[in-house]
Short mmCIF file of C-alpha atoms in Angstrom, two decimals:
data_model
loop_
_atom_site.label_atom_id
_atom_site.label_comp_id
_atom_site.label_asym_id
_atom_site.label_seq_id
_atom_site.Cartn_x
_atom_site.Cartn_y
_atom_site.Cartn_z
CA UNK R 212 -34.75 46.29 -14.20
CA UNK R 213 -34.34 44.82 -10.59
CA UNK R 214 -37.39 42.39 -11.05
CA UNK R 215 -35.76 41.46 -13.87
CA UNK R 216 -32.17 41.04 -12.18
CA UNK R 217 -34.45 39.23 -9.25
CA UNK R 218 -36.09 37.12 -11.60
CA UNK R 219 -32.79 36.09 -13.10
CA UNK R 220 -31.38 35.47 -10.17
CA UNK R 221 -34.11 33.24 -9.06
CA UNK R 222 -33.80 31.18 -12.47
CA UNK R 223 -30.18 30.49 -11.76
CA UNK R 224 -30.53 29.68 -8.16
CA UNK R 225 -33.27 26.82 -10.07
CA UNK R 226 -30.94 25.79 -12.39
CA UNK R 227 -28.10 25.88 -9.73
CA UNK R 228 -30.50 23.40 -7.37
CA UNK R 229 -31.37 21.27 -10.40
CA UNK R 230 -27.93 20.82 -11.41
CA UNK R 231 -27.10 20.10 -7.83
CA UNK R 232 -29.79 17.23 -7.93
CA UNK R 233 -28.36 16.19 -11.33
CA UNK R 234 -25.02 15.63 -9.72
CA UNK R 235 -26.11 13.62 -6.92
CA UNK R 236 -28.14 11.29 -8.78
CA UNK R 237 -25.33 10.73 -11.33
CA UNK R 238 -23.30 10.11 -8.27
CA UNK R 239 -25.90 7.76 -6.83
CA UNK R 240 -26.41 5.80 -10.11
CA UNK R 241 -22.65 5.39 -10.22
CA UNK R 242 -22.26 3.81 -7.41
CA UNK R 243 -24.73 0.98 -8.21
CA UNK R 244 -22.06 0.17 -10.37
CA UNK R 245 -20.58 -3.28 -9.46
CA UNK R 246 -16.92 -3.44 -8.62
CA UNK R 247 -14.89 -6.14 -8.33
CA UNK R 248 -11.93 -6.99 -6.22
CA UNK R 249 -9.33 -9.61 -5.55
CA UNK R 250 -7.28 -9.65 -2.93
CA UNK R 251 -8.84 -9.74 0.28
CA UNK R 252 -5.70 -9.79 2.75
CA UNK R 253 -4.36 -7.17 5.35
CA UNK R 254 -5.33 -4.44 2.95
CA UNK R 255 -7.67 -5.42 0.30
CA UNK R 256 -10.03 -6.68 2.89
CA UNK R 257 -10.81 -2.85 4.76
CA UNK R 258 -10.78 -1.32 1.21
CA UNK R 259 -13.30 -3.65 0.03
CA UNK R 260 -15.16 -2.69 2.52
CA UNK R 261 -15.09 1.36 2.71
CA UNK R 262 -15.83 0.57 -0.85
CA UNK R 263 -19.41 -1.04 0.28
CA UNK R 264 -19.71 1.73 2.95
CA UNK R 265 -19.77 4.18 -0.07
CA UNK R 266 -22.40 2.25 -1.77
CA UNK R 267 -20.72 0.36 -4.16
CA UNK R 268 -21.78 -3.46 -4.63
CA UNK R 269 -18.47 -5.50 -4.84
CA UNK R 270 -17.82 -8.56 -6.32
CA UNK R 271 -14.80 -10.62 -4.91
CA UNK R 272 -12.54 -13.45 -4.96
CA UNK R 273 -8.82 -14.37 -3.05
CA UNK R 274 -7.21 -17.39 -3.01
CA UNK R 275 -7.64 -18.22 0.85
CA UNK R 276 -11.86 -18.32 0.93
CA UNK R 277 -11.71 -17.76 4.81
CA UNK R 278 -10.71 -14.23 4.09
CA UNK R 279 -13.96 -13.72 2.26
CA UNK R 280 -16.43 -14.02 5.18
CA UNK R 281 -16.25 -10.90 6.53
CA UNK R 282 -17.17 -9.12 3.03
CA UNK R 283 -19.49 -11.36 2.28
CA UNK R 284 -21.39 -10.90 5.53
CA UNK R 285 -21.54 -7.05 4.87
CA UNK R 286 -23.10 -7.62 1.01
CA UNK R 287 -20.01 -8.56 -1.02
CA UNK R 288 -20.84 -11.23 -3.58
CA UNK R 289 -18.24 -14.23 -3.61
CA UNK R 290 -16.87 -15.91 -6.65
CA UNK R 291 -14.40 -18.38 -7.60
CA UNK R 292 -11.73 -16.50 -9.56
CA UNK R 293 -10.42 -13.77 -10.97
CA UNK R 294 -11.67 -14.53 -14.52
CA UNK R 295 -15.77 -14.33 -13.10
CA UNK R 296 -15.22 -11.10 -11.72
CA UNK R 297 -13.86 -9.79 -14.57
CA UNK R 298 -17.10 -11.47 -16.47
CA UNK R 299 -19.39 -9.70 -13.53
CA UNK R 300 -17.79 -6.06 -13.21
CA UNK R 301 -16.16 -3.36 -15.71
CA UNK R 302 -14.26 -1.99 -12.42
CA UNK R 303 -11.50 -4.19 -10.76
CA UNK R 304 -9.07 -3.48 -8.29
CA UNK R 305 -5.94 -5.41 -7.29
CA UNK R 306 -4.42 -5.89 -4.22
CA UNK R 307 -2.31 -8.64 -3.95
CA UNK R 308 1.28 -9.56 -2.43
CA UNK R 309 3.79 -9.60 -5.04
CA UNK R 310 4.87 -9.26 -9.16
CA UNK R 311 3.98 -13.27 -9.73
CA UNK R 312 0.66 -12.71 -7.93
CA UNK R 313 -0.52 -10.18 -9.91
CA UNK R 314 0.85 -11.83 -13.25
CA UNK R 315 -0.95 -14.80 -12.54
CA UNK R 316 -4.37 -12.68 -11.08
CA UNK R 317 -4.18 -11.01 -14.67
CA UNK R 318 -2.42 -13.69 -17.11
CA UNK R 319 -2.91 -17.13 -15.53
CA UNK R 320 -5.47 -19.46 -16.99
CA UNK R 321 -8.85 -17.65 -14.24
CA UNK R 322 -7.35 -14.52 -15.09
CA UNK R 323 -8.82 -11.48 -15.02
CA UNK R 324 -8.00 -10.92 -18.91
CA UNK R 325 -9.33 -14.35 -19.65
CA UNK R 326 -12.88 -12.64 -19.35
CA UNK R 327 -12.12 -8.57 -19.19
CA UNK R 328 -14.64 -6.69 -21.09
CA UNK R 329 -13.54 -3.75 -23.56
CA UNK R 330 -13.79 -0.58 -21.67
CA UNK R 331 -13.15 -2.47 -18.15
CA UNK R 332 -10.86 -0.09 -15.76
CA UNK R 333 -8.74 -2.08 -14.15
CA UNK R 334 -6.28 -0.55 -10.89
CA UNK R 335 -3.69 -2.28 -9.51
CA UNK R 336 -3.01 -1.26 -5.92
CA UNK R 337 -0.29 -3.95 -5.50
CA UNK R 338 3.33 -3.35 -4.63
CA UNK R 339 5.11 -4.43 -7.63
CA UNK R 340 8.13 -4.07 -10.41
CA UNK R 341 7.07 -0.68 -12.57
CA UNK R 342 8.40 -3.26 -15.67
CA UNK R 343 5.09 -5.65 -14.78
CA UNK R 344 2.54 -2.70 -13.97
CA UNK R 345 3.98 -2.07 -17.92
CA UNK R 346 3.22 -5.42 -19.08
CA UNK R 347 -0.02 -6.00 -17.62
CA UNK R 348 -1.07 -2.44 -18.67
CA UNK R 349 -0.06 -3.67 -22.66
CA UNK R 350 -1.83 -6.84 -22.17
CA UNK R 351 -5.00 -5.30 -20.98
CA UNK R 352 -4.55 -2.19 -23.97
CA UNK R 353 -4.98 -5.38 -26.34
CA UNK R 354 -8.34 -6.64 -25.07
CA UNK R 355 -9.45 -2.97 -25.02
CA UNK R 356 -9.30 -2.61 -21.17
CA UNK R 357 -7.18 0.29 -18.84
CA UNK R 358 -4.68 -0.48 -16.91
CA UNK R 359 -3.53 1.93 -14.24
CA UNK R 360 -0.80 1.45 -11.08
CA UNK R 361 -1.92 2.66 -7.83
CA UNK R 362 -0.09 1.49 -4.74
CA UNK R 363 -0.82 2.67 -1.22
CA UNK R 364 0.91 3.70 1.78
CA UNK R 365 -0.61 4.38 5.14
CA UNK R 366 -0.70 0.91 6.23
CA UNK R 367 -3.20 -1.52 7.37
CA UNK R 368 -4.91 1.11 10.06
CA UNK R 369 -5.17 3.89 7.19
CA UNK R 370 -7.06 1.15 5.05
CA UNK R 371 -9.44 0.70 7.78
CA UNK R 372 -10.23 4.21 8.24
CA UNK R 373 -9.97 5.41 4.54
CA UNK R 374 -7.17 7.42 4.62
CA UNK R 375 -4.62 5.97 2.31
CA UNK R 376 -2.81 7.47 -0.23
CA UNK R 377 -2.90 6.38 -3.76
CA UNK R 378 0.11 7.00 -6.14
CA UNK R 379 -1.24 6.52 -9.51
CA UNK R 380 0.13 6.06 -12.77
CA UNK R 381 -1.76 5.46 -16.18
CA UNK R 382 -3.33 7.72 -18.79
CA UNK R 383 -4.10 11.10 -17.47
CA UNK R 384 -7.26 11.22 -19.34
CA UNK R 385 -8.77 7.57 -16.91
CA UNK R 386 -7.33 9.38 -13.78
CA UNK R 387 -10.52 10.67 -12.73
CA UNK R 388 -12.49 7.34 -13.56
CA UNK R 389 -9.99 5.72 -10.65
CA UNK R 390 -10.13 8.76 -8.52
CA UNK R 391 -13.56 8.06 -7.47
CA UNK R 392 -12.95 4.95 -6.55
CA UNK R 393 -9.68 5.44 -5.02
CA UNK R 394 -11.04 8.49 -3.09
CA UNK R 395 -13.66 5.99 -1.35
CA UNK R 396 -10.56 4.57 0.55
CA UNK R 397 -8.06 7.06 0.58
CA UNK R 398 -7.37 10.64 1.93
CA UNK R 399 -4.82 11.18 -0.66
CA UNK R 400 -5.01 10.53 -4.73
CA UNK R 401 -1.58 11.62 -6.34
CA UNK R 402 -1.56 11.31 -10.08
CA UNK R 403 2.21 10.40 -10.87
CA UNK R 404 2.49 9.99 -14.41
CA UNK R 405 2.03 7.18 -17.00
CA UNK R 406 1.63 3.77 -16.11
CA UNK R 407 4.93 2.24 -13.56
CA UNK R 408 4.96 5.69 -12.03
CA UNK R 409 2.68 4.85 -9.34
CA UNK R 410 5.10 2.06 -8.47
CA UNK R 411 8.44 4.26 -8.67
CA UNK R 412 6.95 6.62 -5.76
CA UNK R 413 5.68 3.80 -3.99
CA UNK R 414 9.00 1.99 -4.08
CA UNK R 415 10.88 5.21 -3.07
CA UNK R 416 8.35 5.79 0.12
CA UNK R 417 9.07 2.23 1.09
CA UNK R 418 12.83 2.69 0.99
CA UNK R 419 12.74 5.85 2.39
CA UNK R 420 10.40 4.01 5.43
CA UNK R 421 12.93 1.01 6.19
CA UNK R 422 15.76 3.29 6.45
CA UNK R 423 13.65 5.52 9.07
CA UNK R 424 12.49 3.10 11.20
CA UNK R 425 15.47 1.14 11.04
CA UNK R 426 17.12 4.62 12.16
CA UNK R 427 14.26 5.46 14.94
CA UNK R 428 15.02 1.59 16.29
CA UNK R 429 18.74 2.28 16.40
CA UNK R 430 18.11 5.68 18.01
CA UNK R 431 15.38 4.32 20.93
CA UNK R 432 17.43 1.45 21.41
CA UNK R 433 20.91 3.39 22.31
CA UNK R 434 18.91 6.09 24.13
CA UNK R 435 17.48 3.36 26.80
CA UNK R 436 20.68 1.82 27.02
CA UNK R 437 22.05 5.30 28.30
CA UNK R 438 19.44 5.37 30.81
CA UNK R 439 16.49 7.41 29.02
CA UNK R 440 12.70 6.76 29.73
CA UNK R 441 11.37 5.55 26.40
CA UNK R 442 8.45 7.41 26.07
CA UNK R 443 10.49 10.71 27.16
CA UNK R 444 12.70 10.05 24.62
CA UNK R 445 9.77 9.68 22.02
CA UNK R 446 8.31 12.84 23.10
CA UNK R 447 12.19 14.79 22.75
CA UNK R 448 12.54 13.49 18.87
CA UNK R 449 8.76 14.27 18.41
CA UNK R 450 9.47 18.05 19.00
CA UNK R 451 13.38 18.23 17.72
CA UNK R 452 14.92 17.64 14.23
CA UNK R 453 14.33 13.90 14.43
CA UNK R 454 11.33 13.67 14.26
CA UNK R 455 9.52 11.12 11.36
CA UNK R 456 6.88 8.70 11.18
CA UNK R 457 8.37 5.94 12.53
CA UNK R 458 9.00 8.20 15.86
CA UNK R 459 5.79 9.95 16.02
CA UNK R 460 2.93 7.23 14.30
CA UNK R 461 4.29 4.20 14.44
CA UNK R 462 6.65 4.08 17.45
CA UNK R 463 8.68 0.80 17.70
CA UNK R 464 9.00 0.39 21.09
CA UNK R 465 6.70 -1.17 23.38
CA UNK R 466 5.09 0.85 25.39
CA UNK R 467 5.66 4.07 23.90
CA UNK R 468 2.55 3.99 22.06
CA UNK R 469 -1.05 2.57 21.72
CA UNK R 470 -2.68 1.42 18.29
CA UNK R 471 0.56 0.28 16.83
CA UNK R 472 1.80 -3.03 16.13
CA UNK R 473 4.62 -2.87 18.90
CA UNK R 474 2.26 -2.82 21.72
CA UNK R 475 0.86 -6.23 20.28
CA UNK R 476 4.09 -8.15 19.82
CA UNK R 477 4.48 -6.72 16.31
CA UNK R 478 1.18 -8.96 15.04
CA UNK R 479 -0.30 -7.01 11.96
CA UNK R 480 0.36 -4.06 10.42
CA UNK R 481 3.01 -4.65 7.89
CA UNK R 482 5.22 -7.60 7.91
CA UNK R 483 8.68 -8.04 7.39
CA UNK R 484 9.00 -10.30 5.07
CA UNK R 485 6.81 -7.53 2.64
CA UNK R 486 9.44 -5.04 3.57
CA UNK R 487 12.13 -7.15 2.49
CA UNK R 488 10.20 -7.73 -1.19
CA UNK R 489 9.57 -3.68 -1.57
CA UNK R 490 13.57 -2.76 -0.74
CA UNK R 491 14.37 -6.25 -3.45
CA UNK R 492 12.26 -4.12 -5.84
CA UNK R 493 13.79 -0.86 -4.94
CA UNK R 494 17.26 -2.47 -5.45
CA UNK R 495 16.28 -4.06 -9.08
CA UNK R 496 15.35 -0.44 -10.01
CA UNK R 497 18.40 1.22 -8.71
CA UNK R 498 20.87 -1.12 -10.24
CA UNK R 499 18.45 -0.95 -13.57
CA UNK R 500 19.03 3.05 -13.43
CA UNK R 501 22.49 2.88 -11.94
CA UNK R 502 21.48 4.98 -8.99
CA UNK R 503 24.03 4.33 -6.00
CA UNK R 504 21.48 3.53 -2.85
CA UNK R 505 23.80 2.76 0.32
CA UNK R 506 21.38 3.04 2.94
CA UNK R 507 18.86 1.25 1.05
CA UNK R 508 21.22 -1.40 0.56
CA UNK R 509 22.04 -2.32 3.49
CA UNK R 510 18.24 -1.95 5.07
CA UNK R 511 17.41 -4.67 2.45
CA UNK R 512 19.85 -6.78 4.09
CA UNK R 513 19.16 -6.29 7.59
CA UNK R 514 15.57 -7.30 6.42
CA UNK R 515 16.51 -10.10 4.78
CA UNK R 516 18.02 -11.53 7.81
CA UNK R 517 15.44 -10.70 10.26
CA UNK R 518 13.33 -13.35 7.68
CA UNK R 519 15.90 -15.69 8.12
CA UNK R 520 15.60 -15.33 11.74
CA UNK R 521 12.24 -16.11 12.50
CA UNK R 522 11.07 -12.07 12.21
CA UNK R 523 9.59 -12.81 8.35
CA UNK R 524 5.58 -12.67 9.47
CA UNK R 525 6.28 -9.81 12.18
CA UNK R 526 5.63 -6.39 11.12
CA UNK R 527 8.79 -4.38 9.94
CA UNK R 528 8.84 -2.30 13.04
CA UNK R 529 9.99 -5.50 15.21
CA UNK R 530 14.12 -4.29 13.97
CA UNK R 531 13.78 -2.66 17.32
CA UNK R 532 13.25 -6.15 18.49
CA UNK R 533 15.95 -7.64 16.60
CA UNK R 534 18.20 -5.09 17.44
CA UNK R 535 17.65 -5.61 21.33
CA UNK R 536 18.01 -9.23 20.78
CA UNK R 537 21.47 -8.79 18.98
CA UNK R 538 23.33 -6.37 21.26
CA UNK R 539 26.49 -7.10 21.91
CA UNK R 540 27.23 -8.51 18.02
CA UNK R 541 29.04 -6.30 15.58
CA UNK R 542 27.88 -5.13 12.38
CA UNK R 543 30.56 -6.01 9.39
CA UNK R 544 30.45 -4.16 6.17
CA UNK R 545 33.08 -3.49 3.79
CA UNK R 546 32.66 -2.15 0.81
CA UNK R 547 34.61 -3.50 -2.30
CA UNK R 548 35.61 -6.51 -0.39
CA UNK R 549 32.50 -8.87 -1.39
CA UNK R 550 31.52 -9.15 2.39
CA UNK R 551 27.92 -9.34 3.31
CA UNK R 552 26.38 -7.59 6.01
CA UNK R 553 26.06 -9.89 8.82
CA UNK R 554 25.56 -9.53 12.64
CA UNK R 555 28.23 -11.05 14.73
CA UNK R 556 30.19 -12.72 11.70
CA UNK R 557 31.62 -11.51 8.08
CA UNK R 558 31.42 -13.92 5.41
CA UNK R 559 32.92 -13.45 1.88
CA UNK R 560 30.54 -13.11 -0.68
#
C-alpha cells in the first residue's frame, strides 16, 4: 500500500512539474505576442518599455516621432499611425493626454478602429470623461473589438519602475486578458466595474491629490514662515495625523526631498496644466451627478490660474511655488455672489 501511495505520489509530483512547464511555455508563447502602443509621452514611454523588458515585442506610434527613439533603440517597431498598429497587433494600449486625443487615436481618419481586428483588446490608460471611455468602448463592440478603461496613478517615477496602479473598468470576463499586461507595468491591478469605472476612481484619486498637496503646500509654507526648518517640519507631519502623499512621497518643497520634481525646479513628473484637465473632468462629473465638491472646486481654480500664470508645463506640486510667490495677496471667495476665486482681486462672475 505505501509503494503504491509512493508511486502515486511520484506521478503527481510528474504531472505537477509538467504542468509547471506547461504554464511557463504558455506564458512564454504569450508574450511573443505583439502589442501595440500609442502614446509615447511622460508615461506611455516607461510603460512601453517594462512592456519590452517582459518580453513583449511592441509596436508603436505618437504624434511627436522624437519621442519614439528611445523605444525604438530598445526593439520597439515604429509606425506611422494609429490605424497600422491596429493592422499589426490584436493588443493596444492607450496613453494619451486628453478626451479629444483619444477620440481622434480611436475615431479619426488613422484610427485605431479604421483597421482593428475582431477579437483585438484594446486598454485605454488615458485620463479621460467616463462618457468617452463609453463611447469608444460601443464603437469598438461594433467592429467586434474590447474596450476596457484603465487609468494610472503613481506618476511618471512609478511608470519607470513598474509600480503603477491600474483602475480598470470593462467586462469582468476580459479583466484577466488586460491584467497580464497591465501587471507588466504596475504593482497594483484594481478591477472597478464596467467600462467608465476605471475613470470615476481615477478622477476621484486626482481630486482627492490636488486638494492634498494644495493642503501640504499651504501647511509647509505657513510653518516656515513661523520659523520651522522645512525638513523638520516634513518629518513632524510624516509621523502625526497629517501625514499623506504629498508630505511623505512627493514633498513640495525644495530641499526637503530627493527624487521629486521640487528638487528640479518642478521639471517632470506631472504638470499642471494635466491637473487642471483631471479636476475640469472631476467637476463635469460632479455637476452631471449633482454631487456638491467645495474643495475640489476651488483646487480647480487655483490650477487654472497657476496656467494662466506661467505654472501650466510645471508639475502640480509647484502651488508651493505659487503660493510663496503670492504672499501677501488675499484669497476672495464668496459663495452665492458669482465671484471667482482670485488672488489679490475679486471679480464678478
Amino acid at each position: 500500500m505505501a509503494a503504491v501511495l509512493r508511486g502515486s505520489l511520484c506521478l503527481v509530483g510528474r504531472c505537477r512539474k509538467h504542468a509547471d512547464i506547461a504554464c511557463v511555455f504558455t506564458r512564454s508563447m504569450a508574450s511573443k505576442t505583439q502589442v501595440g502602443f500609442v502614446g509615447l509621452g511622460n508615461m506611455g514611454n516607461p510603460m512601453a518599455k517594462n512592456l519590452l523588458k517582459h518580453g513583449y515585442p511592441i509596436i508603436a506610434t505618437d504624434v511627436f516621432p522624437e519621442t519614439c527613439k528611445e523605444v525604438q533603440e530598445l526593439g520597439a517597431q515604429i509606425v506611422d499611425n494609429p490605424a497600422e498598429v491596429a493592422e499589426k497587433a490584436d493588443r493596444i494600449i492607450t496613453m494619451l493626454p486628453s478626451s479629444p486625443n483619444v477620440i481622434d487615436v480611436y475615431t479619426g481618419p488613422n484610427g485605431i478602429l479604421k483597421k482593428v481586428k475582431k477579437g483585438s483588446l484594446l486598454i485605454d490608460s488615458s485620463t479621460i470623461d467616463p462618457s468617452v471611455s463609453k463611447e469608444m468602448a460601443a464603437a469598438a463592440e461594433n467592429l467586434g473589438a474590447v474596450f476596457m478603461d484603465a487609468p494610472v496613478s503613481g506618476g511618471v517615477g512609478a511608470a519607470s519602475s513598474g509600480k503603477l496602479t491600474f483602475m480598470v473598468g470593462g467586462a469582468e470576463e476580459e479583466f484577466t486578458a488586460a491584467k497580464e499586461l497591465l501587471s507588466c507595468m504596475g504593482a497594483n491591478v484594481v478591477y472597478c466595474g464596467q467600462v467608465g469605472t476605471g475613470q470615476a476612481a481615477k478622477i476621484c484619486n486626482n481630486m482627492l491629490l490636488a486638494i492634498g498637496m494644495i493642503g501640504t503646500s499651504e501647511t509647509m509654507n505657513l510653518g516656515i514662515r513661523l520659523g520651522l526648518d522645512p525638513k523638520l517640519l516634513a518629518k513632524i507631519l510624516n509621523m502625526s495625523s497629517g501625514r499623506c502623499w504629498s508630505s511623505d512621497t512627493y514633498n513640495p518643497v525644495p530641499g526637503v526631498m530627493e527624487g521629486v520634481p521640487s528638487g528640479n525646479n518642478y521639471q517632470g513628473g506631472f504638470g499642471t496644466q494635466l491637473m487642471a484637465k483631471d479636476l475640469g473632468l472631476a467637476q463635469n462629473t460632479a455637476t452631471n451627478t449633482r454631487t456638491p465638491v467645495p474643495l475640489g472646486s476651488l483646487a480647480h481654480q487655483i490650477y487654472r490660474i497657476m496656467c494662466a500664470r506661467g505654472y501650466a508645463n510645471k508639475d502640480f506640486s509647484s502651488v508651493f511655488q505659487f503660493l510663496r510667490e503670492e504672499e501677501g495677496q488675499i484669497m476672495l471667495v464668496r459663495e452665492g455672489e458669482g465671484v471667482e476665486c482670485v488672488f489679490g482681486q475679486a471679480r464678478g462672475g
